[in-house]
Coordinates of C-alpha atoms in Angstrom, one line a residue:
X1 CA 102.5 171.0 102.2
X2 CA 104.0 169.2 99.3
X3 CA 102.5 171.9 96.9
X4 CA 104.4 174.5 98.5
X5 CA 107.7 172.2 99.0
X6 CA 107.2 171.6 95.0
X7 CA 106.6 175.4 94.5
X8 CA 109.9 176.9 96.6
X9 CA 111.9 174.3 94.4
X10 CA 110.3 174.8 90.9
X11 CA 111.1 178.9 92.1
X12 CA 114.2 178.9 93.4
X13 CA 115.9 176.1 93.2
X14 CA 115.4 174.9 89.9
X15 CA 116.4 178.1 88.3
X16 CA 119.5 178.2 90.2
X17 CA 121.0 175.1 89.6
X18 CA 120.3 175.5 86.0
X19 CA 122.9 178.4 85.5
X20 CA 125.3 177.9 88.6
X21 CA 128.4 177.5 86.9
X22 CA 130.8 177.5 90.4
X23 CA 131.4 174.2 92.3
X24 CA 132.1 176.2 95.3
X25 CA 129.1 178.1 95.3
X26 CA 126.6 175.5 95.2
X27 CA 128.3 173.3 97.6
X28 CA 128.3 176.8 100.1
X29 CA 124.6 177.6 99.1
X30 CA 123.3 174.1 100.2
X31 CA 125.3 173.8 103.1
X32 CA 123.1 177.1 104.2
X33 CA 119.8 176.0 103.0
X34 CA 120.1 172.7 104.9
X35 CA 120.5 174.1 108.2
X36 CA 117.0 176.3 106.9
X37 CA 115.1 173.3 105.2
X38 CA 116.3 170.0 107.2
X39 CA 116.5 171.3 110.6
X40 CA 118.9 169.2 113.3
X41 CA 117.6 167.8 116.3
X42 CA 118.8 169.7 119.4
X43 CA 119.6 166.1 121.4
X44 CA 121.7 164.8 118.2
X45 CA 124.6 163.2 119.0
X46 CA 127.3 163.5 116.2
X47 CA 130.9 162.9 116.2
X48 CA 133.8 162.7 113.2
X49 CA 135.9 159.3 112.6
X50 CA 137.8 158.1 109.9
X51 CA 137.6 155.0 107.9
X52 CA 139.8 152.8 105.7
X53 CA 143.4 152.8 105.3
X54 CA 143.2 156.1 103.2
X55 CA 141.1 157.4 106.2
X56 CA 138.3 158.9 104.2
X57 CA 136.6 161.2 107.2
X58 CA 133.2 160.2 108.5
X59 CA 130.3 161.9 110.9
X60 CA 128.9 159.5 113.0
X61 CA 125.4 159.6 114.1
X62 CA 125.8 157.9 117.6
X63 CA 121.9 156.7 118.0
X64 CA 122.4 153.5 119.5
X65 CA 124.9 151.3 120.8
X66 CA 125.6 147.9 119.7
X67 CA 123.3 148.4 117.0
X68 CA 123.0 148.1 113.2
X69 CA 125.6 150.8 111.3
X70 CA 123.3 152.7 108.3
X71 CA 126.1 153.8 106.0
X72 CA 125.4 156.9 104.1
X73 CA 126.5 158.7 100.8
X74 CA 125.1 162.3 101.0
X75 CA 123.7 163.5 97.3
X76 CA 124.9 166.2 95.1
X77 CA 125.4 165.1 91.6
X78 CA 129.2 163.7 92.6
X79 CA 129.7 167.7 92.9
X80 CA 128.4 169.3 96.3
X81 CA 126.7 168.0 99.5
X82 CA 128.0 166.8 102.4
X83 CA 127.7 164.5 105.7
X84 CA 126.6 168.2 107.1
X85 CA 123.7 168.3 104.8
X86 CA 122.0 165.1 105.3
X87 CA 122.7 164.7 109.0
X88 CA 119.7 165.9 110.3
X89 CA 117.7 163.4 108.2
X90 CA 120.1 160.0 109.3
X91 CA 119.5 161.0 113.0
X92 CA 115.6 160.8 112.2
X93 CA 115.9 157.2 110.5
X94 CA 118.1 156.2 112.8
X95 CA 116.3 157.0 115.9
X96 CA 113.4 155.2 114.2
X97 CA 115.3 152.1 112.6
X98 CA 117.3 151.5 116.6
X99 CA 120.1 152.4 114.5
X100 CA 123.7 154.4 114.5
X101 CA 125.0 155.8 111.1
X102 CA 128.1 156.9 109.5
X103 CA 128.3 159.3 106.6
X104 CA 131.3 159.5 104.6
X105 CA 132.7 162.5 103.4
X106 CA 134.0 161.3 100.3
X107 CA 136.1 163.0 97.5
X108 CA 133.9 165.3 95.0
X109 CA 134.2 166.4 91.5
X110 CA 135.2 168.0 89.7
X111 CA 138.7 167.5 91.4
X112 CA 138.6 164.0 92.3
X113 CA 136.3 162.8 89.7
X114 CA 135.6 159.4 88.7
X115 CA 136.5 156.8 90.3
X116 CA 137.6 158.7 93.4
X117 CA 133.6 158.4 95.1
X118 CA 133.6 154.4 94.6
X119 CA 137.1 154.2 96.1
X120 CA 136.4 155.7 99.2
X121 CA 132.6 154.2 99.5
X122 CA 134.1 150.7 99.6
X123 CA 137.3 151.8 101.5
X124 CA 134.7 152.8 104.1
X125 CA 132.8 149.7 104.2
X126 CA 136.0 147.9 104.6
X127 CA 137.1 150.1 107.6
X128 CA 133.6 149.4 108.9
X129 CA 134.7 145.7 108.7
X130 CA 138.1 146.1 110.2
X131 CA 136.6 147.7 113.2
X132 CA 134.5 145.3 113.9
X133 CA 131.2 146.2 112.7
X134 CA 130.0 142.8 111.0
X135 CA 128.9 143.2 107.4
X136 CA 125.6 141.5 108.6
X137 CA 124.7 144.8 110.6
X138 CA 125.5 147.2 108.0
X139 CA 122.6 148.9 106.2
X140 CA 124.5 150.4 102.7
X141 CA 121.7 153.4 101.6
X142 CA 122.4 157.0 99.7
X143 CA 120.3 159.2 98.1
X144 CA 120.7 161.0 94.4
X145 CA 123.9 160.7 93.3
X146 CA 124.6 158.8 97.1
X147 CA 122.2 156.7 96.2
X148 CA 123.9 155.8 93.1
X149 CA 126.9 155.6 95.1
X150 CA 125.0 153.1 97.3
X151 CA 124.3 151.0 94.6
X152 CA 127.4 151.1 93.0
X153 CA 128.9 149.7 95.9
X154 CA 126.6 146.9 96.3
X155 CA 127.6 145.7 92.4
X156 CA 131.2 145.8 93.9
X157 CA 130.9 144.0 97.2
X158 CA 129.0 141.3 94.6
X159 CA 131.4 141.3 92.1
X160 CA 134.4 141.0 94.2
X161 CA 132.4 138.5 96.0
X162 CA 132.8 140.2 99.5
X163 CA 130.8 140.0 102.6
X164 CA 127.2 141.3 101.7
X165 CA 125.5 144.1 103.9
X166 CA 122.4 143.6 105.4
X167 CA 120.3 145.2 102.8
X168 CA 120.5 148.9 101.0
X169 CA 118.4 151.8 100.2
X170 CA 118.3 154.3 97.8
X171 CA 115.8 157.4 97.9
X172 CA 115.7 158.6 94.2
X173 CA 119.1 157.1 93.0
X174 CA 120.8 158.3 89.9
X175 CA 121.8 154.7 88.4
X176 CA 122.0 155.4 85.0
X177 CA 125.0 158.0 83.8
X178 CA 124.0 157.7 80.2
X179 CA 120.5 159.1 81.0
X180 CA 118.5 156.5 78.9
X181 CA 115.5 156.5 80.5
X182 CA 112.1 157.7 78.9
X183 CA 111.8 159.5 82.7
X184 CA 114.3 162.2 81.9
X185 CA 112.8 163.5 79.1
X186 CA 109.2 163.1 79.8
X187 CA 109.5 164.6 83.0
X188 CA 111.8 167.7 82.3
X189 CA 109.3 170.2 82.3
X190 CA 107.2 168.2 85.1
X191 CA 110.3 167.8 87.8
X192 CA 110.6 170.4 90.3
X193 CA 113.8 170.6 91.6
X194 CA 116.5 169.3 88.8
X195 CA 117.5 170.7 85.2
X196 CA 117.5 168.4 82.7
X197 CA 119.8 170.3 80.5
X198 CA 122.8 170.2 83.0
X199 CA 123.4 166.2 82.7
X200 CA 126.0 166.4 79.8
X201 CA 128.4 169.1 82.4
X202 CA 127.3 166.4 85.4
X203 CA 128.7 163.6 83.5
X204 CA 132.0 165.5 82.6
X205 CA 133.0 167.1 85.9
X206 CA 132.6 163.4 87.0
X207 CA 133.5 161.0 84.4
X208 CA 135.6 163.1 82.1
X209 CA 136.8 160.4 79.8
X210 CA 134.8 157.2 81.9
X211 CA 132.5 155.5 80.1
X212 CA 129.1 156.3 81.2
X213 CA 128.1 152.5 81.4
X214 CA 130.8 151.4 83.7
X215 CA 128.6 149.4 86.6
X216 CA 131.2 151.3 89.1
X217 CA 129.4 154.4 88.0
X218 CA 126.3 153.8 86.4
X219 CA 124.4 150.3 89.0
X220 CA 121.5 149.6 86.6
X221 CA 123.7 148.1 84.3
X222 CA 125.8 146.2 87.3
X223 CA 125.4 142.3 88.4
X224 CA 124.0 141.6 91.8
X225 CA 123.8 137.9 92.2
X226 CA 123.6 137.7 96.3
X227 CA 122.6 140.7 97.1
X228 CA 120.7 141.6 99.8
X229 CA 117.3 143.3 99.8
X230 CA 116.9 146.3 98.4
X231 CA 114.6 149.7 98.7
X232 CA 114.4 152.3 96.5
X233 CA 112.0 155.8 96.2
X234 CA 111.1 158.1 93.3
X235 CA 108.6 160.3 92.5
X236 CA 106.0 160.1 89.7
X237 CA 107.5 163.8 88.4
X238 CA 111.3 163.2 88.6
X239 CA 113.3 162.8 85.4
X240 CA 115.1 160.0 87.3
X241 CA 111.7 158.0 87.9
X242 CA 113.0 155.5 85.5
X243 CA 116.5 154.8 87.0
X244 CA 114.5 153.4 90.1
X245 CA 112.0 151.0 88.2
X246 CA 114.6 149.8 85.5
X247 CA 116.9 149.3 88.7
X248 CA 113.8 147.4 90.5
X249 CA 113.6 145.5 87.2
X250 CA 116.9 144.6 87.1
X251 CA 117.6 143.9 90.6
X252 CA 114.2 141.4 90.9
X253 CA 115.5 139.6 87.4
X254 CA 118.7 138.7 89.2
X255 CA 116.7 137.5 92.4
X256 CA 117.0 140.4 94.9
X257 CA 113.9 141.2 96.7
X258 CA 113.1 144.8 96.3
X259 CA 110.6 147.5 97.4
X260 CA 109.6 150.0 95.8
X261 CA 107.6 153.2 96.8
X262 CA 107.1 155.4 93.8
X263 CA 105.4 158.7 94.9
X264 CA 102.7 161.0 93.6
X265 CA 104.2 164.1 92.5
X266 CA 106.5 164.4 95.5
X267 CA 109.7 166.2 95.0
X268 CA 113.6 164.7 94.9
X269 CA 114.5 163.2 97.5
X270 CA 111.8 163.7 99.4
X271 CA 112.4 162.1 102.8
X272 CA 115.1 165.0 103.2
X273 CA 112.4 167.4 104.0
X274 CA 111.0 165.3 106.6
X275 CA 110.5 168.2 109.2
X276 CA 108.2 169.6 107.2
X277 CA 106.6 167.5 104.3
X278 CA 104.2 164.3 106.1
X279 CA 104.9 162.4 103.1
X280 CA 108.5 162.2 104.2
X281 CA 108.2 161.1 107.8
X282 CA 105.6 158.4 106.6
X283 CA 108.4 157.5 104.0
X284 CA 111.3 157.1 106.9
X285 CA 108.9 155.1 108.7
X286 CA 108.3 153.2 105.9
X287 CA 111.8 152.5 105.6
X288 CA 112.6 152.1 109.8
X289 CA 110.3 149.3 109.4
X290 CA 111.6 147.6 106.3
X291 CA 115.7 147.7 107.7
X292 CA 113.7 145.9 111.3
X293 CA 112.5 143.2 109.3
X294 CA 115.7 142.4 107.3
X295 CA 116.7 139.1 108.0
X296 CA 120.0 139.3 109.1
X297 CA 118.9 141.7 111.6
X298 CA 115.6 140.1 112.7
X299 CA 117.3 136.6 113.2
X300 CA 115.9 135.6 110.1
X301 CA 117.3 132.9 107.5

């Protein structure tokens, strides 16, 4: 199956994110696509909430009770995506991680760019806090862009010495905004799903004038003394292979304990595809199993 995943991407999607020029298109496109590719559970049970005092809106995944909160930042290159997109795929993990999640809807570029996605990703883990959820049972993760996002926010809460999370994840995070590793040029040709040659738009619909290194936008160059553990995905083909494993290098060098599952030729955020790609589900159950064991959630020191 992953073959076929990689072909339909290489065809289609590749070549079409490499001339869409129309914020609103892409963003109506893959809202389609994901109801086609990601498939929802029938028996979900979703609901919208708002978090923080700016009230950034929310969909709720409501999986378990009284149980760990995985919050989410849906991918999309800052641009497109939504909490719509990725449900499907956080009402999988959660079901297998005894988990409920939350997925913010937060402000996208180009008109709220930079740094309206950090602001509302740590005004949501704040109004996590202030209704009670305990920073102890909250599971930070993202994907892409999200899982930049993710990251991003877990430099913050450790900078501005908050309450850590539990752990985080990130399934083939963009961590790097000045797109210095070897990855994203070796693997232009070889990736299957994302352009290469649209990074320089990316960074200005985003950014604008923002320097590319700031930690708040770009993790691999933020401090995470304290931090919780941390899990992160890529696939041997992606141009961002290398923001994982400098990210894993960087994270281990400050003392966080990290996984890493780096994947043969699998596609972009693979785990999304999880209905239909093996490699995906064994992935979620991968990481099901890794948020179980972390310590402050296992009882452990």
């Amino acid at each position: 199956m992953r073959p076929l995943v990689n072909l339909g991407l290489r065809l289609m999607e590749k070549p079409y994110l490499a001339r869409v020029e129309d914020p609103a298109e892409i963003r109506e496109r893959f809202e389609r696509k994901a109801r086609f590719w990601f498939g929802m559970p029938r028996d979900a049970r979703l609901g919208w909430d708002r978090l923080g005092e700016s009230g950034v809106p929310a969909l709720w995944v409501h999986e378990a009770e009284s149980a760990p909160v995985i919050l989410y930042f849906h991918g999309g290159g800052y641009v497109f995506g939504s909490p719509r997109t990725h449900a499907a795929m956080l009402v999988r993990l959660a079901r297998l991680a005894g988990a409920s999640a939350c997925l913010p809807d937060y402000r996208l570029a180009p008109e709220h760019p930079f740094p309206a996605a950090i602001e509302d990703a740590r005004a949501c883990f704040d109004g996590l806090i202030t209704q009670g959820v305990a920073p102890g049972k909250v599971i930070i993760g993202g994907d892409s862009a999200g899982g930049g996002l993710a990251l991003a926010l877990l430099g913050e809460l450790c900078r501005t010495g908050a309450p850590m999370p539990a752990g985080a994840f990130a399934f083939s995070p963009l961590t790097d905004m000045t797109f210095s590793g070897d990855s994203f040029r070796a693997n232009a040709q070889a990736d299957p799903m994302l352009p290469a040659q649209r990074a320089a738009e990316l960074v200005g619909m985003y950014l604008r004038s923002a320097d590319p290194a700031d930690p708040r936008a770009s993790p691999l160059f933020a401090d995470f003394a304290g931090a919780p553990a941390v899990f992160l995905t890529a696939g041997t083909t992606e141009i961002l292979l290398d923001d994982t494993r400098r990210m894993a290098q960087r994270l281990r060098a400050q003392g966080v304990a990290v996984e890493v599952r780096i994947g043969d030729r699998l596609p972009h955020v693979w785990p999304l595809f999880a209905r239909i790609l093996p490699e995906g589900r064994a992935t979620m159950r991968d990481l099901a199993d890794w948020i179980t064991r972390l310590p402050a959630l296992s009882g452990g020191s």
